[in-house]
């Protein structure tokens, strides 16, 4: 998507064909900064410390991390050690495992001197595939937004609520939840987005608002507790969120707070859709509440907030009494029964075993 008129992806191979460049998302929305990753350790740090984040982008960065590792040392031992190091960065997004497994399956049968080139080629392909997948999610989701807009008599505003950032910054390009919104906006539908701020790291306020603004999409940032009130008053036509892991039965695990929005949507008859790429589906599990590991992050993300002062400096301040304990659960699971539909690159289906199996017959068990 465009940043001040210039098209960007979130990750790309540097001009020398060796290093990997990323947009450092910890600096947004205040500074747009491109950072170069030189080795696998840097790729692991970038994922763990959330310079890059979002399930599909985590997978793409891990694929490049394996390529950087092969440039350093293409031995069997390093394939395995690098895969383990990358896998240990963040537990919830299943795309990470998907990408690392795909790279290991490609590399281990090859002779060591063939691994570097093969790894770079596959990492570039994984990124291109992600862009195509997200664009297709956008096309299917556009039809849903169009239908809602038409059913309401084509008002001058169709309101979509989203949580966290599942836009192009969370993927390689387009996004998952936001791809339909970009396509609707580009098609002339007057879409307006309610952007949940998404404490504790504020991916909504910092990233979703930034990227929607850069593309010219109307939006309003709200605190995380507002969605229920808006839905009670008919101010939300539909919700669309992303997911970091979707079970074979259609449970979705996404940024903490997503579940509460789904409950409010259910109570108010507001359609609740989830956009997801195929690699986000974990075919090995059905029950998300029981089986998905929920990342717990440093409590400093809860006890402190970062922002820009009136003087223009970016500063971090403490917001709780010294010594108050805090907890930082990063994701929650929305059971399939609260999800109106899953928007995938293969079409829209019910959040159920049958729905997903209908779209992915070769992968469903
Ligand atoms: O902790 P994050 O910022 O990586 O969490 C991201 C989300 O929860 C997104 O909604 C999810 O990855 C889906 S993104 C396409």
Tab-separated table of C-alpha atoms and ligand atoms in Angstrom:
chain	number	residue	atom	x	y	z
A	1	UNK	CA	0.000	0.000	0.000
A	2	UNK	CA	1.015	3.625	-0.296
A	3	UNK	CA	2.957	5.687	2.216
A	4	UNK	CA	2.850	9.310	1.132
A	5	UNK	CA	2.303	8.250	-2.457
A	6	UNK	CA	5.081	5.625	-2.533
A	7	UNK	CA	4.098	1.929	-2.646
A	8	UNK	CA	5.585	-0.192	0.133
A	9	UNK	CA	5.478	-3.733	1.390
A	10	UNK	CA	6.279	-4.451	5.046
A	11	UNK	CA	9.291	-6.646	4.223
A	12	UNK	CA	11.501	-6.968	1.160
A	13	UNK	CA	14.872	-8.168	-0.055
A	14	UNK	CA	17.424	-5.345	-0.052
A	15	UNK	CA	18.917	-4.181	-3.352
A	16	UNK	CA	22.085	-6.236	-2.721
A	17	UNK	CA	19.912	-9.404	-2.670
A	18	UNK	CA	21.255	-10.440	0.762
A	19	UNK	CA	19.961	-8.286	3.600
A	20	UNK	CA	16.257	-7.982	4.387
A	21	UNK	CA	14.525	-4.671	4.996
A	22	UNK	CA	11.486	-4.072	7.176
A	23	UNK	CA	9.395	-1.172	8.400
A	24	UNK	CA	10.149	-0.876	12.138
A	25	UNK	CA	6.608	-0.877	13.543
A	26	UNK	CA	7.725	0.020	17.060
A	27	UNK	CA	8.460	3.512	15.730
A	28	UNK	CA	5.012	4.112	14.209
A	29	UNK	CA	2.963	6.269	14.103
A	30	UNK	CA	5.559	8.900	14.986
A	31	UNK	CA	8.453	7.911	12.714
A	32	UNK	CA	8.534	5.892	9.493
A	33	UNK	CA	11.807	4.001	9.694
A	34	UNK	CA	13.199	1.202	7.539
A	35	UNK	CA	15.568	-1.223	9.300
A	36	UNK	CA	17.891	-3.813	7.760
A	37	UNK	CA	18.119	-7.371	9.117
A	38	UNK	CA	21.567	-8.901	8.524
A	39	UNK	CA	21.256	-12.307	10.153
A	40	UNK	CA	18.862	-14.863	11.585
A	41	UNK	CA	19.352	-13.548	15.129
A	42	UNK	CA	18.175	-10.113	13.979
A	43	UNK	CA	15.095	-11.672	12.341
A	44	UNK	CA	14.297	-13.463	15.615
A	45	UNK	CA	14.710	-10.225	17.581
A	46	UNK	CA	12.510	-8.368	15.086
A	47	UNK	CA	9.696	-10.881	15.669
A	48	UNK	CA	10.104	-11.177	19.454
A	49	UNK	CA	10.364	-7.424	20.064
A	50	UNK	CA	7.582	-6.684	17.547
A	51	UNK	CA	9.511	-4.567	15.048
A	52	UNK	CA	7.342	-6.750	12.813
A	53	UNK	CA	4.119	-8.329	14.048
A	54	UNK	CA	0.847	-9.749	12.755
A	55	UNK	CA	0.544	-13.442	11.987
A	56	UNK	CA	1.318	-13.412	8.227
A	57	UNK	CA	4.225	-10.977	8.557
A	58	UNK	CA	5.703	-13.021	11.402
A	59	UNK	CA	5.654	-16.042	9.041
A	60	UNK	CA	7.251	-14.071	6.197
A	61	UNK	CA	9.977	-12.724	8.495
A	62	UNK	CA	10.714	-16.215	9.767
A	63	UNK	CA	11.087	-17.444	6.167
A	64	UNK	CA	13.605	-14.677	5.496
A	65	UNK	CA	15.259	-15.488	8.829
A	66	UNK	CA	15.921	-19.014	7.540
A	67	UNK	CA	17.411	-17.570	4.328
A	68	UNK	CA	19.695	-15.292	6.355
A	69	UNK	CA	20.689	-18.309	8.443
A	70	UNK	CA	21.650	-20.266	5.313
A	71	UNK	CA	23.818	-17.373	4.191
A	72	UNK	CA	25.674	-17.567	7.515
A	73	UNK	CA	26.020	-21.365	7.738
A	74	UNK	CA	24.113	-23.847	5.546
A	75	UNK	CA	24.853	-26.916	7.714
A	76	UNK	CA	22.159	-29.359	8.899
A	77	UNK	CA	22.832	-28.234	12.471
A	78	UNK	CA	22.173	-24.611	11.600
A	79	UNK	CA	18.942	-25.404	9.733
A	80	UNK	CA	17.632	-27.040	12.905
A	81	UNK	CA	19.058	-24.510	15.378
A	82	UNK	CA	17.774	-21.521	13.388
A	83	UNK	CA	14.334	-23.078	13.045
A	84	UNK	CA	14.233	-23.601	16.814
A	85	UNK	CA	15.399	-20.053	17.537
A	86	UNK	CA	12.720	-18.572	15.280
A	87	UNK	CA	9.995	-20.849	16.651
A	88	UNK	CA	10.789	-19.692	20.197
A	89	UNK	CA	10.025	-16.027	19.451
A	90	UNK	CA	6.216	-15.875	19.707
A	91	UNK	CA	3.941	-18.839	20.453
A	92	UNK	CA	0.466	-17.930	19.226
A	93	UNK	CA	0.560	-17.143	15.497
A	94	UNK	CA	0.570	-20.463	13.659
A	95	UNK	CA	1.978	-18.909	10.466
A	96	UNK	CA	5.348	-18.911	12.215
A	97	UNK	CA	5.329	-22.695	12.513
A	98	UNK	CA	3.921	-23.025	8.996
A	99	UNK	CA	6.721	-20.944	7.459
A	100	UNK	CA	9.534	-22.514	9.494
A	101	UNK	CA	8.276	-26.050	8.737
A	102	UNK	CA	8.040	-25.214	5.021
A	103	UNK	CA	11.609	-23.895	4.982
A	104	UNK	CA	12.981	-26.901	6.869
A	105	UNK	CA	11.175	-29.322	4.548
A	106	UNK	CA	12.679	-27.510	1.566
A	107	UNK	CA	16.221	-27.150	2.904
A	108	UNK	CA	17.107	-30.357	4.703
A	109	UNK	CA	16.931	-32.642	1.609
A	110	UNK	CA	19.205	-30.256	-0.346
A	111	UNK	CA	22.996	-30.279	-0.401
A	112	UNK	CA	24.307	-27.528	1.923
A	113	UNK	CA	25.777	-25.503	-0.946
A	114	UNK	CA	22.337	-25.309	-2.612
A	115	UNK	CA	20.504	-24.131	0.487
A	116	UNK	CA	21.168	-20.392	0.503
A	117	UNK	CA	19.813	-19.750	-2.974
A	118	UNK	CA	16.819	-22.051	-2.488
A	119	UNK	CA	15.946	-20.393	0.830
A	120	UNK	CA	15.968	-16.873	-0.606
A	121	UNK	CA	13.828	-17.956	-3.574
A	122	UNK	CA	11.267	-19.612	-1.284
A	123	UNK	CA	11.163	-16.663	1.138
A	124	UNK	CA	10.407	-14.298	-1.751
A	125	UNK	CA	7.707	-16.715	-2.965
A	126	UNK	CA	6.109	-16.905	0.505
A	127	UNK	CA	5.877	-13.108	0.524
A	128	UNK	CA	4.377	-12.977	-2.974
A	129	UNK	CA	1.898	-15.713	-2.046
A	130	UNK	CA	0.839	-13.741	1.026
A	131	UNK	CA	0.148	-10.668	-1.094
A	132	UNK	CA	-1.993	-12.705	-3.527
A	133	UNK	CA	-3.860	-14.385	-0.645
A	134	UNK	CA	-4.623	-11.078	1.083
A	135	UNK	CA	-5.757	-9.466	-2.152
A	136	UNK	CA	-8.182	-12.344	-2.658
A	137	UNK	CA	-9.485	-12.032	0.939
A	138	UNK	CA	-10.081	-8.391	0.057
A	139	UNK	CA	-12.140	-9.306	-3.012
A	140	UNK	CA	-14.390	-11.716	-1.108
A	141	UNK	CA	-14.771	-9.312	1.812
A	142	UNK	CA	-15.600	-6.456	-0.543
A	143	UNK	CA	-18.742	-8.349	-1.644
A	144	UNK	CA	-19.836	-8.646	2.007
A	145	UNK	CA	-19.371	-4.929	2.644
A	146	UNK	CA	-21.134	-4.115	-0.614
A	147	UNK	CA	-24.085	-6.339	0.352
A	148	UNK	CA	-24.425	-4.727	3.784
A	149	UNK	CA	-24.240	-1.259	2.229
A	150	UNK	CA	-26.872	-2.148	-0.386
A	151	UNK	CA	-29.157	-3.814	2.187
A	152	UNK	CA	-29.098	-0.592	4.226
A	153	UNK	CA	-30.154	1.410	1.160
A	154	UNK	CA	-26.663	2.701	0.307
A	155	UNK	CA	-26.275	5.184	3.192
A	156	UNK	CA	-23.484	7.755	3.036
A	157	UNK	CA	-21.517	5.778	5.603
A	158	UNK	CA	-21.100	2.057	6.218
A	159	UNK	CA	-19.519	1.430	9.628
A	160	UNK	CA	-17.043	-1.396	10.161
A	161	UNK	CA	-15.457	-2.029	13.558
A	162	UNK	CA	-12.018	-3.638	13.743
A	163	UNK	CA	-9.707	-4.642	16.573
A	164	UNK	CA	-5.895	-4.571	16.723
A	165	UNK	CA	-4.085	-4.231	13.413
A	166	UNK	CA	-4.906	-6.760	10.736
A	167	UNK	CA	-4.045	-4.377	7.941
A	168	UNK	CA	-1.183	-4.332	5.476
A	169	UNK	CA	1.267	-3.749	8.333
A	170	UNK	CA	0.319	-7.168	9.761
A	171	UNK	CA	0.905	-8.934	6.452
A	172	UNK	CA	3.216	-8.367	3.488
A	173	UNK	CA	0.617	-6.164	1.781
A	174	UNK	CA	-3.163	-5.514	1.774
A	175	UNK	CA	-3.896	-7.050	5.192
A	176	UNK	CA	-6.562	-9.554	6.164
A	177	UNK	CA	-9.358	-7.718	8.007
A	178	UNK	CA	-8.497	-4.426	6.324
A	179	UNK	CA	-8.094	-5.772	2.762
A	180	UNK	CA	-11.908	-5.750	2.220
A	181	UNK	CA	-11.995	-2.218	3.612
A	182	UNK	CA	-9.309	-0.970	1.208
A	183	UNK	CA	-11.063	-2.663	-1.697
A	184	UNK	CA	-14.431	-1.191	-0.653
A	185	UNK	CA	-12.920	2.274	-0.300
A	186	UNK	CA	-11.216	1.978	-3.699
A	187	UNK	CA	-14.546	0.812	-5.212
A	188	UNK	CA	-16.262	3.979	-4.009
A	189	UNK	CA	-18.188	2.530	-1.055
A	190	UNK	CA	-18.210	5.146	1.752
A	191	UNK	CA	-16.665	2.901	4.377
A	192	UNK	CA	-15.868	4.283	7.817
A	193	UNK	CA	-13.845	2.287	10.337
A	194	UNK	CA	-14.203	2.289	14.126
A	195	UNK	CA	-10.636	1.560	15.242
A	196	UNK	CA	-10.289	-0.073	18.684
A	197	UNK	CA	-7.156	1.383	20.284
A	198	UNK	CA	-6.170	-2.160	21.415
A	199	UNK	CA	-4.353	-1.852	24.702
A	200	UNK	CA	-1.770	-2.633	25.845
A	201	UNK	CA	0.377	-2.041	22.758
A	202	UNK	CA	-2.188	0.093	20.948
A	203	UNK	CA	-1.829	-1.530	17.534
A	204	UNK	CA	-5.202	-0.013	16.598
A	205	UNK	CA	-4.400	3.552	17.624
A	206	UNK	CA	-0.787	3.434	16.400
A	207	UNK	CA	-0.876	1.213	13.328
A	208	UNK	CA	-4.426	0.759	12.009
A	209	UNK	CA	-5.208	4.466	12.294
A	210	UNK	CA	-1.866	5.292	10.634
A	211	UNK	CA	-2.291	3.007	7.651
A	212	UNK	CA	-5.973	3.864	7.094
A	213	UNK	CA	-5.067	7.559	7.230
A	214	UNK	CA	-2.228	7.103	4.737
A	215	UNK	CA	-4.681	5.474	2.320
A	216	UNK	CA	-7.383	8.082	2.910
A	217	UNK	CA	-9.944	5.776	4.556
A	218	UNK	CA	-12.335	7.513	6.988
A	219	UNK	CA	-11.842	6.246	10.518
A	220	UNK	CA	-12.350	7.095	14.190
A	221	UNK	CA	-10.172	5.778	17.023
A	222	UNK	CA	-12.137	4.582	20.062
A	223	UNK	CA	-11.024	3.133	23.375
A	224	UNK	CA	-11.446	-0.585	23.749
A	225	UNK	CA	-14.624	-0.388	25.830
A	226	UNK	CA	-16.756	1.582	23.351
A	227	UNK	CA	-17.713	-1.090	20.799
A	228	UNK	CA	-20.605	-2.546	22.813
A	229	UNK	CA	-22.204	0.862	23.234
A	230	UNK	CA	-21.875	1.628	19.511
A	231	UNK	CA	-23.460	-1.697	18.616
A	232	UNK	CA	-26.402	-1.118	20.977
A	233	UNK	CA	-27.082	2.144	19.159
A	234	UNK	CA	-26.937	0.789	15.607
A	235	UNK	CA	-23.638	2.495	14.874
A	236	UNK	CA	-21.785	-0.618	13.685
A	237	UNK	CA	-22.889	-2.404	10.490
A	238	UNK	CA	-20.349	-5.192	10.756
A	239	UNK	CA	-17.158	-6.194	12.570
A	240	UNK	CA	-14.128	-7.584	10.765
A	241	UNK	CA	-11.038	-8.753	12.651
A	242	UNK	CA	-7.996	-10.878	11.890
A	243	UNK	CA	-6.841	-14.072	13.561
A	244	UNK	CA	-3.472	-15.443	14.590
A	245	UNK	CA	-4.621	-19.040	14.656
A	246	UNK	CA	-7.873	-20.604	13.492
A	247	UNK	CA	-8.774	-24.123	14.552
A	248	UNK	CA	-10.095	-26.769	12.167
A	249	UNK	CA	-13.502	-26.211	13.817
A	250	UNK	CA	-13.467	-22.450	13.214
A	251	UNK	CA	-12.472	-21.041	16.629
A	252	UNK	CA	-10.349	-17.932	16.126
A	253	UNK	CA	-7.533	-16.703	18.336
A	254	UNK	CA	-6.803	-13.005	17.960
A	255	UNK	CA	-5.568	-10.019	19.922
A	256	UNK	CA	-6.846	-9.821	23.494
A	257	UNK	CA	-10.301	-8.231	23.581
A	258	UNK	CA	-11.551	-9.691	20.312
A	259	UNK	CA	-13.772	-12.156	22.205
A	260	UNK	CA	-15.589	-9.350	24.038
A	261	UNK	CA	-16.353	-7.625	20.726
A	262	UNK	CA	-17.733	-10.873	19.337
A	263	UNK	CA	-19.990	-11.244	22.398
A	264	UNK	CA	-21.300	-7.707	21.992
A	265	UNK	CA	-21.846	-8.282	18.265
A	266	UNK	CA	-23.745	-11.505	18.997
A	267	UNK	CA	-25.992	-9.773	21.541
A	268	UNK	CA	-26.795	-6.968	19.096
A	269	UNK	CA	-27.209	-8.963	15.871
A	270	UNK	CA	-24.148	-7.340	14.280
A	271	UNK	CA	-22.356	-9.636	11.783
A	272	UNK	CA	-18.896	-10.599	13.062
A	273	UNK	CA	-16.497	-11.682	10.302
A	274	UNK	CA	-12.883	-12.798	10.515
A	275	UNK	CA	-10.411	-12.453	7.629
A	276	UNK	CA	-7.757	-15.143	7.400
A	277	UNK	CA	-5.216	-16.645	5.062
A	278	UNK	CA	-5.094	-20.448	4.716
A	279	UNK	CA	-1.736	-20.673	6.560
A	280	UNK	CA	-3.466	-19.314	9.698
A	281	UNK	CA	-5.506	-22.496	10.025
A	282	UNK	CA	-4.144	-25.032	12.496
A	283	UNK	CA	-5.604	-28.278	11.197
A	284	UNK	CA	-4.222	-30.190	14.208
A	285	UNK	CA	-6.657	-28.733	16.759
A	286	UNK	CA	-10.404	-28.143	17.126
A	287	UNK	CA	-10.841	-26.510	20.535
A	288	UNK	CA	-9.082	-23.153	20.583
A	289	UNK	CA	-9.787	-22.297	24.233
A	290	UNK	CA	-8.202	-25.549	25.368
A	291	UNK	CA	-5.401	-25.995	22.865
A	292	UNK	CA	-4.017	-22.655	21.682
A	293	UNK	CA	-1.038	-21.378	23.708
A	294	UNK	CA	-1.675	-17.772	24.717
A	295	UNK	CA	1.391	-15.563	24.733
A	296	UNK	CA	1.984	-13.666	27.978
A	297	UNK	CA	4.184	-10.646	27.446
A	298	UNK	CA	6.180	-8.330	29.688
A	299	UNK	CA	3.882	-6.492	32.120
A	300	UNK	CA	5.670	-3.254	31.360
A	301	UNK	CA	3.373	-3.076	28.295
A	302	UNK	CA	0.455	-2.757	30.746
A	303	UNK	CA	2.044	-0.552	33.381
A	304	UNK	CA	3.511	1.950	30.920
A	305	UNK	CA	2.397	3.840	27.821
A	306	UNK	CA	4.385	5.566	25.089
A	307	UNK	CA	3.302	8.704	23.287
A	308	UNK	CA	4.404	12.001	21.846
A	309	UNK	CA	4.582	15.028	24.102
A	310	UNK	CA	3.446	18.487	23.072
A	311	UNK	CA	7.135	19.284	22.533
A	312	UNK	CA	7.398	16.496	19.923
A	313	UNK	CA	9.468	14.042	21.970
A	314	UNK	CA	8.379	10.411	22.165
A	315	UNK	CA	8.313	9.366	25.821
A	316	UNK	CA	7.221	6.404	27.912
A	317	UNK	CA	5.368	7.024	31.182
A	318	UNK	CA	4.174	4.816	34.018
A	319	UNK	CA	0.371	4.720	34.515
A	320	UNK	CA	-0.122	2.479	37.572
A	321	UNK	CA	0.886	2.864	41.211
A	322	UNK	CA	4.448	1.701	41.843
A	323	UNK	CA	4.355	-1.926	42.896
A	324	UNK	CA	0.875	-2.835	41.586
A	325	UNK	CA	1.127	-6.236	39.928
A	326	UNK	CA	-0.065	-6.481	36.318
A	327	UNK	CA	-0.832	-9.312	33.884
A	328	UNK	CA	-0.406	-9.227	30.122
A	329	UNK	CA	-2.306	-11.916	28.207
A	330	UNK	CA	-1.768	-11.033	24.540
A	331	UNK	CA	-4.523	-13.053	22.811
A	332	UNK	CA	-7.927	-14.588	23.439
A	333	UNK	CA	-10.076	-17.149	21.669
A	334	UNK	CA	-13.471	-16.425	20.124
A	335	UNK	CA	-15.441	-19.666	19.819
A	336	UNK	CA	-16.792	-20.407	16.341
A	337	UNK	CA	-20.414	-19.983	17.487
A	338	UNK	CA	-19.875	-16.210	17.725
A	339	UNK	CA	-18.327	-15.863	14.256
A	340	UNK	CA	-20.724	-15.087	11.395
A	341	UNK	CA	-18.275	-16.152	8.707
A	342	UNK	CA	-14.635	-16.658	7.796
A	343	UNK	CA	-13.312	-14.655	4.845
A	344	UNK	CA	-10.508	-16.627	3.222
A	345	UNK	CA	-8.607	-16.423	-0.053
A	346	UNK	CA	-10.858	-19.250	-1.298
A	347	UNK	CA	-14.174	-17.640	-0.396
A	348	UNK	CA	-16.391	-17.024	2.629
A	349	UNK	CA	-17.476	-19.986	4.747
A	350	UNK	CA	-19.179	-20.693	8.044
A	351	UNK	CA	-16.884	-20.915	11.064
A	352	UNK	CA	-17.168	-24.677	11.323
A	353	UNK	CA	-15.398	-27.909	10.436
A	354	UNK	CA	-17.672	-28.381	7.425
A	355	UNK	CA	-17.241	-24.789	6.261
A	356	UNK	CA	-13.444	-24.946	6.324
A	357	UNK	CA	-13.338	-28.469	4.897
A	358	UNK	CA	-15.478	-27.291	1.985
A	359	UNK	CA	-12.856	-24.700	1.063
A	360	UNK	CA	-9.728	-26.733	1.919
A	361	UNK	CA	-10.692	-30.371	1.228
A	362	UNK	CA	-7.106	-31.527	0.795
A	363	UNK	CA	-5.989	-30.109	4.165
A	364	UNK	CA	-8.985	-30.899	6.392
A	365	UNK	CA	-8.673	-34.135	8.344
B	1	LIG	O1	0.552	-9.080	18.772
B	1	LIG	P1	0.330	-8.781	17.308
B	1	LIG	O2	0.373	-7.320	16.990
B	1	LIG	O3	1.244	-9.614	16.426
B	1	LIG	O4	-1.145	-9.273	17.054
B	1	LIG	C1	-1.699	-9.160	15.758
B	1	LIG	C2	-3.107	-9.541	15.696
B	1	LIG	O5	-3.718	-9.941	16.660
B	1	LIG	C3	-3.739	-9.493	14.345
B	1	LIG	O6	-5.100	-9.180	14.445
B	1	LIG	C4	-3.556	-10.881	13.738
B	1	LIG	O7	-2.194	-11.193	13.605
B	1	LIG	C5	-4.202	-11.062	12.441
B	1	LIG	S1	-3.308	-10.208	11.287
B	1	LIG	C6	-3.407	-10.353	9.792
